Amino acid sequence: MEVAREVKRRAEAMFGRCEVYVVGSFARGEHRLSSDFDVLVVAEGIPDRVDFEWYYDVARRLVDEEGVNVHLLSPSSFARLEKMYKDRVRVE
């Protein structure tokens, strides 16, 4: 969870108020040694549509560890896709 808290700290510095969740196998408690660690960031400053270069640049500024995947969604995109992220743990 320390990685997720660092992502939240960096995301708040970039976007202001945001919600950050651990998602995927770690949120479900089904992770294995080979599992990636998935972190979802939901923030007003994230556009509904982004190009790859923007997404990659932001993701790399949020996390610099191997095996960590950052998902970036605007609140409206999150509202549409929330069912995909039903297994999530909020990072405080």
Phi, psi and omega in degrees: 000341180299321178298316180296322178294324177292320176300316179299315180302314180292321180296319178295326177293326181276316190247352188083216182299133178207165174249137180231135182227148165273131182232175176080208187297327178293321179292327179277350183075025182245016184289154177235178180303325184271001183288142170283157177256116185255130180235129179256130176244125177243120183208149178301327183285358179265121180293158176296324179235131180227155174268164186301317182299316178298312182300312181297316180299313180295314180301318180292329177285337179277328183213139179235025179253144175291149175081008178246124178252131179253128175255130183242122180223144169285162177302322180291322176294320178298320179300321179287326187254010187305325180298329177295334184247034183297328176269099182211151178235121182290137177266123181265000000 
